[in-house]
Coordinates of C-alpha atoms and ligand atoms in Angstrom, one line a residue:
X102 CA -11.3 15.8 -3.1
X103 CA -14.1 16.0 -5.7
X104 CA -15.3 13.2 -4.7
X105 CA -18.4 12.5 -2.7
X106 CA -16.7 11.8 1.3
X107 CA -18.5 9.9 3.7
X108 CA -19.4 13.0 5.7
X109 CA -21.5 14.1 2.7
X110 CA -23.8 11.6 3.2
X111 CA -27.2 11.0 5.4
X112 CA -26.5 7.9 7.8
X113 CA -29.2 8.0 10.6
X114 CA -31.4 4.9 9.7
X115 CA -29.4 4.2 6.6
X116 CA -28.0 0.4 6.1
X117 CA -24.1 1.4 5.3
X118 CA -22.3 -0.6 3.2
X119 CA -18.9 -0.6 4.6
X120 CA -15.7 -1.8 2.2
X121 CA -12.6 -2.3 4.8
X122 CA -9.5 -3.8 4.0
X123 CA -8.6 -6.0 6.7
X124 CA -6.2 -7.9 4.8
X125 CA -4.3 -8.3 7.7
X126 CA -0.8 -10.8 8.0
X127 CA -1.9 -14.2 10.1
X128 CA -0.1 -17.1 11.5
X129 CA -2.2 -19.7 12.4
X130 CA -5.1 -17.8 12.6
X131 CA -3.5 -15.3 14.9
X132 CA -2.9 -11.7 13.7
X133 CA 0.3 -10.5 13.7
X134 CA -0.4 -6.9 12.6
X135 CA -3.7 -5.1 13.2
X136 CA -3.2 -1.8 11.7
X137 CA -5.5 -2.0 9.4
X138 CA -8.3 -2.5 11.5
X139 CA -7.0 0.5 13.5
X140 CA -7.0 2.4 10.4
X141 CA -10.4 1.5 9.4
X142 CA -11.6 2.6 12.8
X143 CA -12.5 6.2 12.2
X144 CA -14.8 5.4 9.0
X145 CA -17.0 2.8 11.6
X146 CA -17.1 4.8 14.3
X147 CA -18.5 7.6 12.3
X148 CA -21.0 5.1 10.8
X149 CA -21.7 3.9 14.8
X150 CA -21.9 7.5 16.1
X151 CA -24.0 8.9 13.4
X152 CA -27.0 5.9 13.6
X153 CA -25.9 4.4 10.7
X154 CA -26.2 0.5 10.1
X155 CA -22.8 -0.2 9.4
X156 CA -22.3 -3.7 7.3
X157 CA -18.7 -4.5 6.8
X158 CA -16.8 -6.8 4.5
X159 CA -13.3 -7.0 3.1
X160 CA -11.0 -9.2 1.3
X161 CA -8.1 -11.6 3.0
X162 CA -5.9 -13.5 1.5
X163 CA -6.1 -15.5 -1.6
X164 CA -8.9 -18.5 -1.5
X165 CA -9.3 -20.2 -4.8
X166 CA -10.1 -24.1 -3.0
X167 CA -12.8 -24.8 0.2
X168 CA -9.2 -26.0 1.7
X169 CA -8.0 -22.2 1.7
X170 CA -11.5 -21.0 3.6
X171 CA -10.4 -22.3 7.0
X172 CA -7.3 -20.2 6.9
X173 CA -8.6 -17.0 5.9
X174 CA -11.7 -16.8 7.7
X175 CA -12.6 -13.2 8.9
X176 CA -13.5 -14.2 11.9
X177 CA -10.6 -13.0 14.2
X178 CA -10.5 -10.0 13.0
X179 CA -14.0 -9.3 13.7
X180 CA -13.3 -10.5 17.6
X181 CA -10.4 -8.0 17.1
X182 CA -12.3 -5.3 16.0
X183 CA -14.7 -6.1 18.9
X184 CA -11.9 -5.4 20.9
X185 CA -10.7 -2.3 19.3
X186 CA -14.3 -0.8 18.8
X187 CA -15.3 -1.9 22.2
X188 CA -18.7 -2.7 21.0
X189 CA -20.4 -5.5 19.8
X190 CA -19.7 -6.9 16.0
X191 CA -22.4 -9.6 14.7
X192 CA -20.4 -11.6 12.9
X193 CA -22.0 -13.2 10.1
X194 CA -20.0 -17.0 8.3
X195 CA -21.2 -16.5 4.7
X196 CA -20.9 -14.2 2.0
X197 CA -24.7 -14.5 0.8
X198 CA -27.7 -15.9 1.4
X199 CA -30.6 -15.8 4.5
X200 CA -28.6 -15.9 7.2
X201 CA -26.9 -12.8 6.3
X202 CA -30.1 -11.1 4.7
X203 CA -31.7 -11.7 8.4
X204 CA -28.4 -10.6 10.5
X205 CA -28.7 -7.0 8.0
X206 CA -32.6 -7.0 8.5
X207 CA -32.6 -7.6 12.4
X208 CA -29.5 -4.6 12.6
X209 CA -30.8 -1.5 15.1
X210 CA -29.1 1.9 14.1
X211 CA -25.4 2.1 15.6
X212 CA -25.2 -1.4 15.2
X213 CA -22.2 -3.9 13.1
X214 CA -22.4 -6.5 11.6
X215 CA -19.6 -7.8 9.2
X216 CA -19.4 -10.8 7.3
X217 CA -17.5 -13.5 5.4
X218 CA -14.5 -12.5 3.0
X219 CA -15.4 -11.7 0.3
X220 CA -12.8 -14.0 -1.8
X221 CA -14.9 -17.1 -0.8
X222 CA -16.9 -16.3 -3.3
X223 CA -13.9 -16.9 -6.1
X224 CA -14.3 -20.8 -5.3
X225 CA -16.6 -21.2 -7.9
X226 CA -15.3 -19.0 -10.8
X227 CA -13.7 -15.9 -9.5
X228 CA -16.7 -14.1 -8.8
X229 CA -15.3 -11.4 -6.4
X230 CA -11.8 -10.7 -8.4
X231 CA -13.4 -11.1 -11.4
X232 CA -15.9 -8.6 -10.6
X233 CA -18.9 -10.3 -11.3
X234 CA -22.0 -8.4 -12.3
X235 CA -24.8 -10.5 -10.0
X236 CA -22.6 -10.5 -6.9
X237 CA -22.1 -6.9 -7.0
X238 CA -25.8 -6.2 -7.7
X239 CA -26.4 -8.8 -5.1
X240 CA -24.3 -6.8 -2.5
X241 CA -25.4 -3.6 -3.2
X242 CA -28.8 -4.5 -3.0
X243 CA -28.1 -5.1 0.8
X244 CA -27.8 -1.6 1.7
X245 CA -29.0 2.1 1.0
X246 CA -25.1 3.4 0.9
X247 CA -22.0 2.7 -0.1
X248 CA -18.8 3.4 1.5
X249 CA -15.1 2.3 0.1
X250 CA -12.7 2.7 2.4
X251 CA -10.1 -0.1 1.2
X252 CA -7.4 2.1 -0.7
X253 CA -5.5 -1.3 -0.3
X254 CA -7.6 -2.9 -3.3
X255 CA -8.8 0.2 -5.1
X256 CA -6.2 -0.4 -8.0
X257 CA -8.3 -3.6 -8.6
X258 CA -11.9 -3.7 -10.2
X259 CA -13.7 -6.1 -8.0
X260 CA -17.1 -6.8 -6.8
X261 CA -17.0 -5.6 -3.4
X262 CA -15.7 -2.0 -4.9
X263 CA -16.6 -1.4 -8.4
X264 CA -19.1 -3.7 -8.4
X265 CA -21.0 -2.4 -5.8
X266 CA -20.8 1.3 -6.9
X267 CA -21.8 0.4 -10.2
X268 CA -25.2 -0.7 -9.0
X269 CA -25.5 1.6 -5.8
X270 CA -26.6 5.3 -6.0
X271 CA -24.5 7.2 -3.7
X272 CA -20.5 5.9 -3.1
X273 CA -18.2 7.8 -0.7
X274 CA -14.8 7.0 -0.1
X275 CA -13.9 6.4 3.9
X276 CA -11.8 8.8 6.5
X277 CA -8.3 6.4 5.4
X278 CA -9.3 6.3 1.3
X279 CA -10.0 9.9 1.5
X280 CA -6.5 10.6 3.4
X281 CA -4.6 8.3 0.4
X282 CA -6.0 9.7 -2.2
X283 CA -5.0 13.2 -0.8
X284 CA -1.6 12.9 0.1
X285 CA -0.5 10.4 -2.5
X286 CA -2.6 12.2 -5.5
X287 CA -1.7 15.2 -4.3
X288 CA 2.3 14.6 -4.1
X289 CA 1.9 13.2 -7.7
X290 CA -1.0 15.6 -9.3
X291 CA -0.5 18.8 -7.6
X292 CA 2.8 18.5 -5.7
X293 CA 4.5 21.1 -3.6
X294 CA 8.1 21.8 -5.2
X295 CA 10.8 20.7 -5.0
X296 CA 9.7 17.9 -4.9
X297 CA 12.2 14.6 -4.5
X298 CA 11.1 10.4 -5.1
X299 CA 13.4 7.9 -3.4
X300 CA 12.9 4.8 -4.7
X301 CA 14.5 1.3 -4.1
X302 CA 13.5 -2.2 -3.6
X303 CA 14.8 -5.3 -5.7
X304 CA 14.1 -4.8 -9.4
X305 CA 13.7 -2.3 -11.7
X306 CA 11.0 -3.7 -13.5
X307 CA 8.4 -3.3 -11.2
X308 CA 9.0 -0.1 -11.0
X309 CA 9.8 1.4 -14.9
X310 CA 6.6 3.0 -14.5
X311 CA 6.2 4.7 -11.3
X312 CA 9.9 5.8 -12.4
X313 CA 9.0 7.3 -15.6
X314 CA 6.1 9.1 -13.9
X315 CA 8.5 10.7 -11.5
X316 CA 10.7 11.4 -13.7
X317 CA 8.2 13.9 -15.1
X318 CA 6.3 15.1 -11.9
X319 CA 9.3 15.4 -9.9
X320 CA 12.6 17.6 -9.7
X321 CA 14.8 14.9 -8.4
X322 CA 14.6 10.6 -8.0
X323 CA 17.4 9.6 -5.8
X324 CA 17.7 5.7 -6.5
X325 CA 19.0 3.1 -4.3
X326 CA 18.7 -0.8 -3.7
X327 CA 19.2 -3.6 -5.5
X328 CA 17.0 -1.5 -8.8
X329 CA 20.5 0.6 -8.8
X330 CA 23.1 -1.9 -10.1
X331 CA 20.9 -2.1 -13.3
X332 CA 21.5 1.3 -13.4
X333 CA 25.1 1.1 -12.8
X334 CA 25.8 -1.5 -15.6
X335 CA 23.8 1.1 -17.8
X336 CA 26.9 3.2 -16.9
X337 CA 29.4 0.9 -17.3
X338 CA 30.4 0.0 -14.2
X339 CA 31.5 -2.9 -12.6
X340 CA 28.9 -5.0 -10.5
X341 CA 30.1 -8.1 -9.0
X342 CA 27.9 -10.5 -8.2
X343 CA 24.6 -7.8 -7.5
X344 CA 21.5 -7.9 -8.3
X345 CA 20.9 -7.1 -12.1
X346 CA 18.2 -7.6 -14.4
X347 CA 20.2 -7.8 -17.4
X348 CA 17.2 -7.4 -19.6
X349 CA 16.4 -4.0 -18.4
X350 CA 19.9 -2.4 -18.2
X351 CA 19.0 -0.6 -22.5
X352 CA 15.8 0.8 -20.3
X353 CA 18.0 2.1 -17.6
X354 CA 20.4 3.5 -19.9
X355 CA 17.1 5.2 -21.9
X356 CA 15.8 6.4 -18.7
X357 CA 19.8 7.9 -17.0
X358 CA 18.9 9.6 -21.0
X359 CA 15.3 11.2 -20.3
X360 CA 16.2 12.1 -16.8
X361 CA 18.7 14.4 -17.5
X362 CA 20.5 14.4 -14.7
X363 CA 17.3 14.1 -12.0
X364 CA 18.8 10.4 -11.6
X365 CA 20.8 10.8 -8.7
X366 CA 22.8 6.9 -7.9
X367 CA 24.2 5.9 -5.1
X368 CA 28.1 6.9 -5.2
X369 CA 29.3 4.2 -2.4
X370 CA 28.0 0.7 -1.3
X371 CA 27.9 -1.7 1.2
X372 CA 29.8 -5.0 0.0
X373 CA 29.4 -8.6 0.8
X374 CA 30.6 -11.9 -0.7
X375 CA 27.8 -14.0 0.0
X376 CA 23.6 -12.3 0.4
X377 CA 23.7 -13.1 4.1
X378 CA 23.8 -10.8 7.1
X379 CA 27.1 -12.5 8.5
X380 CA 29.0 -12.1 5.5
X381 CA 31.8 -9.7 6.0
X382 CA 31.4 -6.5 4.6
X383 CA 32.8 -3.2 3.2
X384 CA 32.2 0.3 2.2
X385 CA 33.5 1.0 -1.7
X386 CA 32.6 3.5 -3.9
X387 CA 30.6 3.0 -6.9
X388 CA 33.5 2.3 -9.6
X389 CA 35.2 -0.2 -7.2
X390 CA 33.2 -3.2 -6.4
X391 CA 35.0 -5.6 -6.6
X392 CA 33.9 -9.0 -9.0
X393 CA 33.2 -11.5 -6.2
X394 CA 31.0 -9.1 -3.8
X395 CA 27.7 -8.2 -4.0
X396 CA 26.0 -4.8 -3.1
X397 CA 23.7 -4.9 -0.2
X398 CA 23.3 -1.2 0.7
X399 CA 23.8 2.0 0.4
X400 CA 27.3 3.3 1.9
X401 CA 27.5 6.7 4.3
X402 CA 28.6 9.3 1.5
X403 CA 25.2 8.3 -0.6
X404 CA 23.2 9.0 2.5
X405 CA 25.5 12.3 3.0
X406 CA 24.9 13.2 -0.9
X407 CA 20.4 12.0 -0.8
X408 CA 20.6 14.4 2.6
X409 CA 22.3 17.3 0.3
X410 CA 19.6 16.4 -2.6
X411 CA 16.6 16.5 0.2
X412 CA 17.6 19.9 1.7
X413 CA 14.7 22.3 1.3
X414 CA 12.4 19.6 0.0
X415 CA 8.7 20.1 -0.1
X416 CA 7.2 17.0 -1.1
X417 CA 9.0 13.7 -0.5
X418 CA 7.8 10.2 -1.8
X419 CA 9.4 6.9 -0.9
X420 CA 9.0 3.6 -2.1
X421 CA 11.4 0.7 -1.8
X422 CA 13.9 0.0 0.9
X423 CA 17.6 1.5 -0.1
X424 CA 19.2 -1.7 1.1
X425 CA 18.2 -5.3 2.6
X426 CA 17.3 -4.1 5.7
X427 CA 15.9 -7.5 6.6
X428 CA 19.6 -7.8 7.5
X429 CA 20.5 -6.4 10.7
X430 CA 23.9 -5.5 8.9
X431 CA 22.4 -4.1 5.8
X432 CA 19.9 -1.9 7.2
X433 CA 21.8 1.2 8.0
X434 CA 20.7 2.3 4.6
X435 CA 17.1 2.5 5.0
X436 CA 17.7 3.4 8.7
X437 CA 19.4 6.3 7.5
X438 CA 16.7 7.5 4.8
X439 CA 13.6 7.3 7.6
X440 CA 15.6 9.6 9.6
X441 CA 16.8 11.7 7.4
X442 CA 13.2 12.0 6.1
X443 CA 11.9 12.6 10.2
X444 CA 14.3 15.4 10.2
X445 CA 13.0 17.1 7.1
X446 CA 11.4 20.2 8.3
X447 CA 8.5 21.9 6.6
X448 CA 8.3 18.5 4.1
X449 CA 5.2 16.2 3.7
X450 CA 6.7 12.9 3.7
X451 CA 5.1 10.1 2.3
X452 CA 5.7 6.4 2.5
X453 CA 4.1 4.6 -0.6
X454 CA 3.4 1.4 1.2
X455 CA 4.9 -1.6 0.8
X456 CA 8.1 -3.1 2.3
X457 CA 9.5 0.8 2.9
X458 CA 6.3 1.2 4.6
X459 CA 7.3 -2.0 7.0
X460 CA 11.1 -1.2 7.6
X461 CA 9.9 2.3 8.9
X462 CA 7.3 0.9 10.9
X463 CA 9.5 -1.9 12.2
X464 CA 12.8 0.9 12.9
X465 CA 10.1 2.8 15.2
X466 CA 9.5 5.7 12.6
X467 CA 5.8 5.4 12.4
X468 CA 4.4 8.7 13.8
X469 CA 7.3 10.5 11.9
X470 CA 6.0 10.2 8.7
X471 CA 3.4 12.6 7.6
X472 CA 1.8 9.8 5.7
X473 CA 2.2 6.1 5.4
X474 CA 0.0 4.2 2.9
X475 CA -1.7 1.0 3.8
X476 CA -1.9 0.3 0.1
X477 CA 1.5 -0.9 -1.6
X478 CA 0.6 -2.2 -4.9
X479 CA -2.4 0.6 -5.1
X480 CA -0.2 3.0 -4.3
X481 CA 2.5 2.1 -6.5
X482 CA 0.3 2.3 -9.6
X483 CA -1.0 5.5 -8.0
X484 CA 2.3 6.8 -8.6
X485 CA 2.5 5.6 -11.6
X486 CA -0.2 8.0 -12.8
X487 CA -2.9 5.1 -13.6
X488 CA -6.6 6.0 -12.7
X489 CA -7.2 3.6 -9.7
X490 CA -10.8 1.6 -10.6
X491 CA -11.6 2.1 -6.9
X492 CA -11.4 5.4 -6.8
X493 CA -13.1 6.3 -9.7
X494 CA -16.3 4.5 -9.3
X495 CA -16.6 6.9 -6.3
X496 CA -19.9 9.0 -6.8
X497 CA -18.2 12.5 -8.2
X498 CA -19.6 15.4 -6.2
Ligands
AMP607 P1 10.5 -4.3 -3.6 O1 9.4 -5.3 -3.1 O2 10.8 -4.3 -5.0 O3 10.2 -2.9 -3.0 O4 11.8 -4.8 -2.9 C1 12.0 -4.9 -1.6 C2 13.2 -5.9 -1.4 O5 14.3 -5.4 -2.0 C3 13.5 -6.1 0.0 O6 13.2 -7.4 0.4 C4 15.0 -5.8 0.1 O7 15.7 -6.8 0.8 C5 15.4 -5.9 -1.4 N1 16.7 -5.2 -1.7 C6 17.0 -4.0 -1.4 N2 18.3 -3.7 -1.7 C7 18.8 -4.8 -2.2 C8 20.1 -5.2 -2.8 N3 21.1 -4.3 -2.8 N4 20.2 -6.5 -3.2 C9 19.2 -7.4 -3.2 N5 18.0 -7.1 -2.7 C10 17.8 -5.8 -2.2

């Protein structure tokens, strides 16, 4: 990485900035899924273990009214952190102001303190999203260092990232930013061939990008999910009642054009009349759905033709389930993918975050991946090519 990391920097004594993303899913102020407070662990405890100050903050959910505050306070997940750290974490209930300026100011080395999310401050005119030039200077001038280790918001100019860096003289990027930008700039800047993108989810559209990127940087893009009837009506064929975005089926037909044969469709489907996991269902091949079923995933001869098209892969990216696989009955599809992908010898296999990044977690896949991002919409645009704000308002080295 040419990049300044955060073991390149002098932490003893040093008040250390810390940006986290513990945008973690809550229910009623419970949290439901704490990986990314376990991610974010090896960045603190290198802070902690090298007499650093470390001074965290993050975003979580969206706050635009004093209603929404309540909600997404931060403060479980800094009693879960506690937990996880096993040390003591000062937790501090504002964003600003003396009572944090004393909690940073009162800090011994090895100590942590984190406080308030950071989206409280977009009450009163977006001044975190909007990346508001006193709040960053503000929060910069709270510590000596700066380190960003929130891949999860790096494709977003913000305060609490760009902001900071831009009034800060030294940013790193953290152990889990330093580990995305790797694998996931490295599969699309400098990847090892061949190299094969699966991609799948609802809609074409919010993916035309990351698909014309691939289409250049890779050798192969097997499609599947709902994005592939659009691609199918581009061909002609017969759809039923599946998901289409009629709009984009000229785009698919330009891009089936451009790819040159690096498309590869699914060639069977999973059936249904009605979206709903009870719905009886068949296997049919691609030119024989029939008008009053829908597809809901991928049959067993597309994951016998993507397992042909993976063999002796070097690099694989995935983004986008192949199927609903919120659906008991319509999750062989994706099922199928994660292990064909935890079978892949000699392959780095990524997960570009998101929903394919949950259905492998959730089907027990986790450790078999050799990356899975934290970051869906960050990584997505990643893949797209785009420079990631983030990232480059780390210090170069
Ligand atoms: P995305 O957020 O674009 O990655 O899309 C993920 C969603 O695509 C998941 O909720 C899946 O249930 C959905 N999906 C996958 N395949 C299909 C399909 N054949 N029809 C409708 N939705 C699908």
């Amino acid at each position: 990485m040419k990049k300044l990391i955060i073991t390149d920097l002098e932490l003893k004594g040093k008040k250390v900035l810390v940006r986290v993303d513990f945008n973690v899913p809550m229910k009623e102020g419970v949290i439901t899924n704490d990986n990314r407070i376990v991610q974010a662990l090896p960045t603190i405890k290198y802070v902690v273990d090298n007499g650093g100050k470390a001074i965290l903050f993050s975003h979580l959910g969206r706050v635009k009214t004093e209603e929404d505050k309540a909600k997404n306070s931060l403060a479980p997940v800094a009693k879960r952190l506690e937990e996880l750290l096993g040390k003591k974490v000062v937790f501090v209930p504002v964003t600003r102001g003396k009572e944090l300026e004393d909690a940073i100011n009162n800090m011994q080395n090895g100590d942590v303190v984190m406080f308030e999310n950071t989206r409280f401050e977009d009450i009163n005119g977006k001044k975190e999203s909007g990346n508001d030039p006193e709040l960053g200077k503000y929060w910069a001038s709270l510590g000596d260092v700066f380190v960003n280790d929130a891949f999860g918001t790096a494709h977003r100019a913000h305060a609490s990232n760009s902001g900071i860096s831009a009034n800060i003289k030294q940013t790193a990027a953290g152990f889990l930013m330093k580990k995305e930008v790797e694998f996931i700039g490295g599969a699309v800047d400098n990847p090892k061939h061949p190299f094969v993108a699966i991609l799948g989810g609802s809609k074409v559209s919010d993916k035309i990008g990351v698909i014309e990127n691939l289409l250049v940087k890779a050798d192969k893009v097997l499609i599947g999910g709902g994005m592939a009837y659009t691609f199918y009506k581009a061909q002609g064929l017969e759809i039923g009642k599946s998901i289409c975005e009629d709009d984009k089926v000229e785009l698919a037909k330009e891009l089936l054009k451009k790819a040159n044969g690096k498309i590869v469709l699914p060639v069977d489907n999973v059936v249904a009349k009605e979206f709903n996991n009870d719905s009886p269902s068949m296997v049919v091949p691609a030119n024989a759905i029939p008008a009053d079923y829908m597809g809901l995933d991928c049959g067993p001869a597309t994951i016998e033709l993507f397992k042909k098209e993976l063999k002796g892969a070097k690099t694989v990216v995935w983004n986008g389930p192949v199927g609903v696989f919120e659906m008991p009955n319509f999750a062989k599809g994706t099922k199928a993918v994660c292990e064909l992908l935890a079978n892949l010898e000699g392959a780095i296999t990524i997960i570009g975050g998101g929903d394919s990044a949950s259905a492998a977690i959730s089907m027990g896949y986790e450790s078999k991946f050799t990356h899975i991002s934290t970051g869906g919409g960050a990584s997505l645009e990643y893949l797209e090519g785009k420079v990631l704000p983030g990232v480059a308002a780390i210090t170069d080295k």
